[in-house]
XYZ file of C-alpha atoms in Angstrom:
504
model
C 42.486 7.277 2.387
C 40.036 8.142 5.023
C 36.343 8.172 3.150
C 35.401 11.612 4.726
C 37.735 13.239 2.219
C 35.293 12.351 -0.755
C 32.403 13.638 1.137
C 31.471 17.154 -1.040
C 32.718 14.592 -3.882
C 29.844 12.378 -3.220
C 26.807 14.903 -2.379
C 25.236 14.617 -5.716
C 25.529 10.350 -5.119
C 24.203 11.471 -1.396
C 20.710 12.916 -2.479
C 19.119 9.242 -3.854
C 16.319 8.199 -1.048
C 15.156 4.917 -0.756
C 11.715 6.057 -0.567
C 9.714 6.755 -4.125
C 6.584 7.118 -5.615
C 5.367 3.212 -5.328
C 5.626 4.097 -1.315
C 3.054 6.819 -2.073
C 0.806 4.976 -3.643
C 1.061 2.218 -1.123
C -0.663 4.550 1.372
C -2.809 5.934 -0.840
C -4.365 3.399 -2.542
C -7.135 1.241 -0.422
C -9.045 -1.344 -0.248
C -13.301 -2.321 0.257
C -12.840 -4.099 3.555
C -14.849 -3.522 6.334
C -18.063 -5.201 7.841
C -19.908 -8.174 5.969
C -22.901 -6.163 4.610
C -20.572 -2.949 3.384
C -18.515 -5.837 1.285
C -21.528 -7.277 0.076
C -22.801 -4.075 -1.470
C -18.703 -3.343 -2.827
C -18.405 -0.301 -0.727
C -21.663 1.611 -2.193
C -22.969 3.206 1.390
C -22.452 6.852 1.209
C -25.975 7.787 1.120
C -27.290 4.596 3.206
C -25.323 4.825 6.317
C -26.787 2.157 9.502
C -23.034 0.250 9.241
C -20.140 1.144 10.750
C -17.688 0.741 8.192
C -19.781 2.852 6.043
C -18.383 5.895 7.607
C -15.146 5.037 5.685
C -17.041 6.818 3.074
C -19.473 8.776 4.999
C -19.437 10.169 8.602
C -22.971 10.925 8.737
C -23.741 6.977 8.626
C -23.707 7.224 11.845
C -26.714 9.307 12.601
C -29.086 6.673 11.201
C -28.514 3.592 13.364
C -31.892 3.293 15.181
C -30.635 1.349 17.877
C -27.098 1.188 19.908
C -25.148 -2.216 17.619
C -22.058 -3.992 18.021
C -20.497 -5.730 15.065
C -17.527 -7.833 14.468
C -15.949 -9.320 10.902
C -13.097 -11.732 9.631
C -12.012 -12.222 6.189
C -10.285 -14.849 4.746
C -7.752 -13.206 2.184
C -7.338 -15.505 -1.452
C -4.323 -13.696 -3.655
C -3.475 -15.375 -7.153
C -1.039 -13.826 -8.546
C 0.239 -14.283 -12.020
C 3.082 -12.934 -13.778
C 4.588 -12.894 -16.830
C 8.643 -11.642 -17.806
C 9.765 -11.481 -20.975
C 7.159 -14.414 -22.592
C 7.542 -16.918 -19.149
C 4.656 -16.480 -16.943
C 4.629 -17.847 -13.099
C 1.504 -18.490 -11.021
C 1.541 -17.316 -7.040
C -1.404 -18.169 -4.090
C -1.666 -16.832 -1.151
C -3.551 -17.234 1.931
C -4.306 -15.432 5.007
C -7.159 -14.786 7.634
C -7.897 -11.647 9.360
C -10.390 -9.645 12.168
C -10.561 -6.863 9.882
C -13.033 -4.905 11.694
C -14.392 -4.600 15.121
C -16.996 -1.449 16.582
C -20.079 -0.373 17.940
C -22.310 2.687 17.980
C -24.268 3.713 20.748
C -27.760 6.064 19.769
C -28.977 8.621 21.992
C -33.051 9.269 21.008
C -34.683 12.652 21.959
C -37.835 11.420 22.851
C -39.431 15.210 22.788
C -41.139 14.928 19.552
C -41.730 18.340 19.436
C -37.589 18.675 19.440
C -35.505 19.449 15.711
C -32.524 17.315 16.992
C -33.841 13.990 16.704
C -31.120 11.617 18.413
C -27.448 11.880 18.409
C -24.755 8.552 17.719
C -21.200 7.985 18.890
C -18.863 5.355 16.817
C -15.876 3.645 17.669
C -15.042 1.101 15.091
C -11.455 -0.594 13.479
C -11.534 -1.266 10.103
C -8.599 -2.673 7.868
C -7.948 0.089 5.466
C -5.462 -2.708 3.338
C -3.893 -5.936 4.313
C -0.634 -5.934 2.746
C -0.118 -9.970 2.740
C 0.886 -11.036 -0.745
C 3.542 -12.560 -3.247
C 4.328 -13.358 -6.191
C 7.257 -14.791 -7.923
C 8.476 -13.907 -11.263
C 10.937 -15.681 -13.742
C 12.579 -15.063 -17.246
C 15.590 -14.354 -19.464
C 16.016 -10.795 -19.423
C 18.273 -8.508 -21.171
C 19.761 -6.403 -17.540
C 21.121 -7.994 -14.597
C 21.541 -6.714 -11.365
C 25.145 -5.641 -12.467
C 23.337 -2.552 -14.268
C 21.861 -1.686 -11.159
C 25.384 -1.113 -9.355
C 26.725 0.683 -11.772
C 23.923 3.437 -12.190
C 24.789 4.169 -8.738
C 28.864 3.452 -8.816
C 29.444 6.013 -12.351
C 30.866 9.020 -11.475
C 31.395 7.905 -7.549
C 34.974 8.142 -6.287
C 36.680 4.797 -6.001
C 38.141 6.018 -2.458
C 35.063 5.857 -0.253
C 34.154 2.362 -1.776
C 37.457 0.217 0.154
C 36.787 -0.755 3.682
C 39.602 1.394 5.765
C 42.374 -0.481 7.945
C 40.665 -1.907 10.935
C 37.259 -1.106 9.866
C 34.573 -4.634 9.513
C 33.102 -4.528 6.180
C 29.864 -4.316 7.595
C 31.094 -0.789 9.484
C 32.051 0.479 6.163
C 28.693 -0.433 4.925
C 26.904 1.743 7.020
C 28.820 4.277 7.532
C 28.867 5.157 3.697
C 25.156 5.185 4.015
C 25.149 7.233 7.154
C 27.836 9.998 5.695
C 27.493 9.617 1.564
C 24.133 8.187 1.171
C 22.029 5.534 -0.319
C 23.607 5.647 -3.743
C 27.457 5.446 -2.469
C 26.632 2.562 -0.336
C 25.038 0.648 -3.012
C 27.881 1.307 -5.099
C 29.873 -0.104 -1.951
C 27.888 -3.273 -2.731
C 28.582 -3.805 -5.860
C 32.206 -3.569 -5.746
C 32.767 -5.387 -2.920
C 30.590 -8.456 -3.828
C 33.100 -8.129 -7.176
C 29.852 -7.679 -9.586
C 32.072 -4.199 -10.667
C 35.391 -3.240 -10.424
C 36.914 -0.003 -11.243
C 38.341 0.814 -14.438
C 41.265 1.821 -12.465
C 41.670 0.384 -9.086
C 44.767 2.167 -8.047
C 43.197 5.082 -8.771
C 41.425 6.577 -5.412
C 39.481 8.818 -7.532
C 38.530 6.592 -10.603
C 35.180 7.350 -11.227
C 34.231 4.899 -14.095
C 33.353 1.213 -13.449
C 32.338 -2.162 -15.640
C 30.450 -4.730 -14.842
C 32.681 -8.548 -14.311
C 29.222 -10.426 -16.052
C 28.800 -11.257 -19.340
C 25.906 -12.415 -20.931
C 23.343 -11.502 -24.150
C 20.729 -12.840 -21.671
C 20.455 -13.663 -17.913
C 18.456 -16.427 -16.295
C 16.618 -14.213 -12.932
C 14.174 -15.326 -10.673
C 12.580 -12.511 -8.676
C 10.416 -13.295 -5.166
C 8.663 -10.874 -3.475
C 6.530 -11.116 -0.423
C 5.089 -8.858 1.808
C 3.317 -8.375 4.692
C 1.738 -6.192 7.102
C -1.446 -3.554 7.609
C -2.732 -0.067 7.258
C -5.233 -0.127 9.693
C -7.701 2.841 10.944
C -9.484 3.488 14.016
C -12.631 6.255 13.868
C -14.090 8.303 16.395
C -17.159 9.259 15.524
C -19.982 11.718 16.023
C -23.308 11.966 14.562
C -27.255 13.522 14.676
C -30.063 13.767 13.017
C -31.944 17.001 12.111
C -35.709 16.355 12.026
C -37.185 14.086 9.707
C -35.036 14.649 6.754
C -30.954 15.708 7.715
C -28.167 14.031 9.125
C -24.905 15.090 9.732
C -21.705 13.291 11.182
C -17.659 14.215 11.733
C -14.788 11.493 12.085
C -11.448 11.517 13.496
C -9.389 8.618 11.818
C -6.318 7.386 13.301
C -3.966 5.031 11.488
C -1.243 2.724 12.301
C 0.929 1.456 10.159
C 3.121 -1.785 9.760
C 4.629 -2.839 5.985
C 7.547 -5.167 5.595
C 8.950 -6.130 2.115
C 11.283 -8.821 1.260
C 11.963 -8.970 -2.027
C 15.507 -11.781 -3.836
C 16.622 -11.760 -6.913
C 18.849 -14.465 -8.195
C 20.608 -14.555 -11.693
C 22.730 -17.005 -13.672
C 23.244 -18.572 -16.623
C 25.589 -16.231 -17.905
C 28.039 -16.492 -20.662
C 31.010 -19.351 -20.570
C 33.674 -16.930 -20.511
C 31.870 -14.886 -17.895
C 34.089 -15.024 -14.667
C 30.487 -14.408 -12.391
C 27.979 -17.346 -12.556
C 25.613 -16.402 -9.655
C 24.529 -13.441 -7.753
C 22.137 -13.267 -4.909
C 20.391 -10.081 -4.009
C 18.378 -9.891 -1.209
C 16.728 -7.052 0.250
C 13.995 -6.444 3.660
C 12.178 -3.104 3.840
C 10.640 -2.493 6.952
C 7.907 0.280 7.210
C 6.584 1.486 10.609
C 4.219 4.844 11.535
C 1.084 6.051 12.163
C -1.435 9.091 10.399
C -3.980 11.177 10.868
C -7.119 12.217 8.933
C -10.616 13.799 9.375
C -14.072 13.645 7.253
C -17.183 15.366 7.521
C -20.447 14.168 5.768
C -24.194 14.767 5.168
C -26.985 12.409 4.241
C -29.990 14.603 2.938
C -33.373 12.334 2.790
C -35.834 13.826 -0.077
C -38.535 11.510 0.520
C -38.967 8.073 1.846
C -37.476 6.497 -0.873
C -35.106 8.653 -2.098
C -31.331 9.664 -0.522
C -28.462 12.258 -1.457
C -25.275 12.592 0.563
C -22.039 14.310 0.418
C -18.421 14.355 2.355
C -15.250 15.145 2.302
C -12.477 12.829 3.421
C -9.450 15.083 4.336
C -5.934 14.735 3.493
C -4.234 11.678 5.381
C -0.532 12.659 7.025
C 1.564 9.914 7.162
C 4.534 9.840 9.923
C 6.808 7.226 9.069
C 10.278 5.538 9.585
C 11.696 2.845 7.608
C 14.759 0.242 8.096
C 16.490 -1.366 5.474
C 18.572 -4.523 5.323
C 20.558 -6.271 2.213
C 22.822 -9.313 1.666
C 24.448 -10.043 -1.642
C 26.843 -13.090 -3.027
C 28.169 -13.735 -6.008
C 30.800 -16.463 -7.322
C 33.152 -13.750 -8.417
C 36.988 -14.292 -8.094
C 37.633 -10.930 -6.627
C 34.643 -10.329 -4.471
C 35.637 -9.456 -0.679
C 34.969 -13.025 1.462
C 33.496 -11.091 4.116
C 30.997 -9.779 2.241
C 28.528 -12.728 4.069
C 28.633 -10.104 7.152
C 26.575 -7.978 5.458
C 22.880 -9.704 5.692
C 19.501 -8.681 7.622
C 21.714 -8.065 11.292
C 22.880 -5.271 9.610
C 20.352 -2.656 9.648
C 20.021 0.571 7.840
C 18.065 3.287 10.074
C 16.303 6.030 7.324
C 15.549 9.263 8.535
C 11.671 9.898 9.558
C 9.645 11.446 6.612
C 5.823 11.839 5.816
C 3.629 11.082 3.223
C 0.417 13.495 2.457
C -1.660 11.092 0.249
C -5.022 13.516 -0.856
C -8.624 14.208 0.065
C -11.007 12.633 -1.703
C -14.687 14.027 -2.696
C -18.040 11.573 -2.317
C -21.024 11.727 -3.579
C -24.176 9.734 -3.012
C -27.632 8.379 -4.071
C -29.808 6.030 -2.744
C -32.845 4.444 -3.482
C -34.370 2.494 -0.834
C -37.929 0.849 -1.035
C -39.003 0.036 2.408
C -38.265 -3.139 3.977
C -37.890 -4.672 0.631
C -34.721 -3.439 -0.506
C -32.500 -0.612 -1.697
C -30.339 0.139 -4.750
C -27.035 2.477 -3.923
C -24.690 4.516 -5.663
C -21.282 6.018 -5.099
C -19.004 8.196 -6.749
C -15.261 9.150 -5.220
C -12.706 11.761 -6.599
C -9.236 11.298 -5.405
C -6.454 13.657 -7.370
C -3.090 11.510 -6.943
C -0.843 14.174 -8.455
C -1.212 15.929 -5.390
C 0.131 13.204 -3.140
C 3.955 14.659 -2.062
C 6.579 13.499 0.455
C 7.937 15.662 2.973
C 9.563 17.357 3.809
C 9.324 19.506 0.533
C 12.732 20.092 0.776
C 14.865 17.802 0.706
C 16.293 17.333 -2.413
C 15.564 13.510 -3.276
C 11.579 14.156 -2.139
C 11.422 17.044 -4.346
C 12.603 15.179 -7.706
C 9.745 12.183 -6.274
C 7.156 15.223 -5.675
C 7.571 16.200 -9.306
C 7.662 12.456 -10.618
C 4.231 12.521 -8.646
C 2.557 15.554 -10.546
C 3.960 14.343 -13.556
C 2.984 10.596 -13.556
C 0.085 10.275 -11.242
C -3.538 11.699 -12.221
C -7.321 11.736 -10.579
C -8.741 8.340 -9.560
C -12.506 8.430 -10.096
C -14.457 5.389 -8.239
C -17.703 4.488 -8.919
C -19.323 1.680 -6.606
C -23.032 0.183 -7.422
C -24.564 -2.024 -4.498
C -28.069 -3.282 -4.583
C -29.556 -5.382 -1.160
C -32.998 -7.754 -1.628
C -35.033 -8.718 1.519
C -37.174 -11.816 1.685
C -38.189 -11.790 5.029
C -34.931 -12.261 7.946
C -32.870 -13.548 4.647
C -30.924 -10.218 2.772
C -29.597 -10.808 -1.205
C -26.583 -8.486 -1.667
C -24.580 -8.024 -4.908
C -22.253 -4.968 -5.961
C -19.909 -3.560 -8.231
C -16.776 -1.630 -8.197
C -15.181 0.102 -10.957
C -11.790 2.422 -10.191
C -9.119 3.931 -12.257
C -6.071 3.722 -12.696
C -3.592 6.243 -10.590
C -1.509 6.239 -13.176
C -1.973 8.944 -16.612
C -0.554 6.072 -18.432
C -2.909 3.705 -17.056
C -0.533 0.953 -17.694
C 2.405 0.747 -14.711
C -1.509 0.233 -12.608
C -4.285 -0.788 -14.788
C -7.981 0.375 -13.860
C -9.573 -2.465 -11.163
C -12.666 -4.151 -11.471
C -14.314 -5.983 -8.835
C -17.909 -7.379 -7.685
C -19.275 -8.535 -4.771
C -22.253 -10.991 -3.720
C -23.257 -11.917 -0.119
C -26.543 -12.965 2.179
C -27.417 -12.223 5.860
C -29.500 -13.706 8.098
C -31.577 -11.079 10.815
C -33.017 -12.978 14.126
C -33.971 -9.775 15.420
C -31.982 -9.138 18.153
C -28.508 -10.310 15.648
C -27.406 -10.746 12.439
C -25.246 -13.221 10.614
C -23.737 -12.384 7.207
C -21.492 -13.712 4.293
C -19.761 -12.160 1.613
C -17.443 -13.184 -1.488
C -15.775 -10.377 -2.633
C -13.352 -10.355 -6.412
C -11.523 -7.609 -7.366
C -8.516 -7.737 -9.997
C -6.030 -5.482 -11.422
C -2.431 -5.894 -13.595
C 0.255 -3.497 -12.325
C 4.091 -3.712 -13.493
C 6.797 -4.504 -10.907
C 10.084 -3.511 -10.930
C 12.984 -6.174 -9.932
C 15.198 -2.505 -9.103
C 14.597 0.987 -8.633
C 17.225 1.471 -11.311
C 19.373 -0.348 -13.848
C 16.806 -3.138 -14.983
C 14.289 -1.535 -17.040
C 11.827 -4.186 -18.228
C 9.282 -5.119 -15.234
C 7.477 -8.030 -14.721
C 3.414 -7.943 -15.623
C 1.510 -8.940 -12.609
C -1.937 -10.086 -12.846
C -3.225 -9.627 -9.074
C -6.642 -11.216 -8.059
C -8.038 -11.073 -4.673
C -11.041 -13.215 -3.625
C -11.903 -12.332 0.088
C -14.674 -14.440 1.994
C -16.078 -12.478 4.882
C -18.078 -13.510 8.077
C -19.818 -10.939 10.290
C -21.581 -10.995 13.482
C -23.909 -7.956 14.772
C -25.558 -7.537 17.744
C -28.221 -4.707 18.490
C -28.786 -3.395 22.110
């Protein structure tokens, strides 16, 4: 029966998206990279400006370079990840090195003393807003296989749609289901093909009701996943300084995107009698687009020790595209044999969507005491409820949107970086404290983190160091639906920055 007849049958199955709110948060959620010294003090720069990746947090930073500067930093990225499923716990490294951010800013000095406008600054820097390198691998005996998975998506879908037609490939019929009936169907397609399900009644074009052909109290599963990839941002920026006591800045920030996922899933151990001993589930998310965002700061000097500052980082808009591949195998008796010719040549093109992650509010304080040294404070408000994919309205992003408002809450940050000079040789140490996006505060804990680095000033150029820690536990899902217990990952990132600066 030709599967177009089941379409209006299927619309409800149609609406499920691949994308959700953990793709949100993805883009939403960043990370203290950036130039040696900004790492060194955790981030803490609103009110100090004089580095370039301190116009992250504060445009205005700009305006008090006294000299034109040029500065270049790598990172070497340390992930240990740990995590723990249903009382087993596994332990993942990772390791990866990066030029996470390259610019220079050029100042332009009125020499009229008599003048208001005291000199003007143009930035151009890169800075890697998050590296998305990381693993981890997870392994227990859990209570839901993968079979519960295909058959959230196969109840109430038609049986019809789900055979591959005469002269049809099975990897045609794949995509075409998710090209005319949608994500669900064709996971459903998956499931019944690979012979994890069958229908209750197979002769039965619309049968509706499936069962799963493993049995088991508890299932041996292994879950990898790695990923890789970048969110990086590139600033254009302008800044100038009003007398003795005022400066002002404004940044255009352009992103580009690149996020690939590959997560597999492999389960045995099932019951004797159970005519399925294996499955294999593989599946490679790839994430490409770019984004757009403003910010506009000031950096208010009451006296020469003290500093206030403000800004406002605008809402970033996200234009993205995503392709998804999948390959499944199982040992069952009645799976199709050519399921094998579904794998990662077959390619699933999504729709282009975008993500609006929110503004965020700053606010700074500074105290700096001469040549000697300087403490810093920063404080960040970032409402995640107000994240939303769009369009609005399309059905699947509107039931995400409200699982956004519901779930998600405001993220305050508060960042505490202090700098000692002896001489050419700078002390640095900082803190980071920021909470969790979540109102639970348990599917993403709160992250701590602290920071310690030295520099080294010849006077025309600047060497500098940094080890930075930060560490948070966040809950992983092996599915989007079906297996309901995640795994507990402990994530700890140790990042060991070098930087280079050069003043003209």
């Amino acid at each position: 029966m030709k599967r177009t007849i089941f379409f209006i049958l299927s619309l409800i199955c149609a609406t499920v998206s691949a994308q959700n709110i953990e793709d949100v948060l993805r883009y939403s959620i960043e990370n203290t990279h950036g130039t040696t010294r900004y790492q060194g003090l955790s981030g803490a720069f609103g009110a100090l400006g004089g580095d370039l990746s301190a116009l992250n947090i504060n445009p205005a930073g700009s305006a008090v370079f006294n000299n034109s500067q040029f500065t270049m930093t790598g990172t070497n990225y340390n992930r240990d990840n740990t995590a723990t499923y249903f009382g087993s716990t596994a332990e993942s490294r990772l390791n990866s090195f990066k030029i996470n951010q390259i610019g220079g800013v050029m100042v332009f000095k009125n020499y009229d003393k008599n003048a208001d406008w005291k000199k003007y600054s143009l930035a151009f820097n890169y800075d890697l807003v998050k590296n998305f390198n990381n693993q981890f691998f997870a392994a227990g005996n859990g209570n839901e296989g993968i079979d519960n998975y295909f058959l959230a998506f196969a109840q109430g879908q038609p049986l019809g749609p789900l055979f591959v037609q005469d002269g049809e490939l099975i990897e045609e019929a794949y995509l075409d289901i998710g090209n005319t009936l949608g994500f669900g169907p064709q996971q459903a397609f998956l499931g019944f093909q690979s012979g994890v399900i069958d229908p209750v009644d197979i002769n039965d074009d619309n049968n509706t009701d499936y069962f799963s052909n493993a049995e088991y109290n508890s299932v041996n599963q292994e879950f990898l996943q790695t990923t890789r990839g970048y969110n990086s941002k590139f600033t254009m920026n302008m800044g100038a300084q009003y007398k003795d006591f005022l400066y002002m800045g404004a940044s255009l920030n352009f992103h580009s995107i690149y996020y690939e996922k590959y997560t597999q899933l492999s389960e045995g151990g099932f019951d004797a009698g159970s005519e399925i001993q294996f499955i294999n589930f593989d599946n490679l998310l790839v994430s490409r687009g770019s984004a757009f965002s403003f910010s506009l700061g000031l950096i208010a000097r009451l006296n020469k020790y003290i500093r206030l500052a403000g800004s406002y980082q605008s809402a970033t808009w996200y234009d993205l595209s995503d392709d998804l591949s999948q390959r499944i195998n199982s040992d069952s008796p009645v799976k199709n044999p050519d399921i094998t010719f579904i794998d990662f040549n077959v390619v699933n093109l999504f729709p282009s969507y975008k993500i609006k992650t929110p503004g965020k509010f700053n606010g700074s304080m500074a105290i700096v005491f001469g040549p000697n040294g300087l403490l810093s404070f920063d404080y960040s408000y970032q409402d995640m409820s107000n994240a939303e994919l769009r369009p609005t309205s399309d059905a699947s992003f509107a039931t995400v949107n409200s699982e956004i408002a519901r779930e998600l809450r405001a993220v305050s940050t508060f960042r505490i970086g202090g700098e000692y000079r002896i001489k050419q040789l700078s002390l640095r140490g900082g803190y980071r404290y920021e909470q969790s996006p979540y109102a639970n505060r348990v599917t993403i804990s709160d992250l701590n983190g602290f920071s310690a680095g030295l520099g080294y000033d010849f006077g025309g150029s600047r060497v500098d160091f940094t080890y930075s820690r930060s560490e948070r536990d966040a809950d992983v899902q092996f599915a989007d639906v079906g297996i309901n217990t995640p795994a507990r990952v402990n994530g700890i990132m140790n990042n060991y920055s070098f930087g280079y600066t050069i003043n003209f």
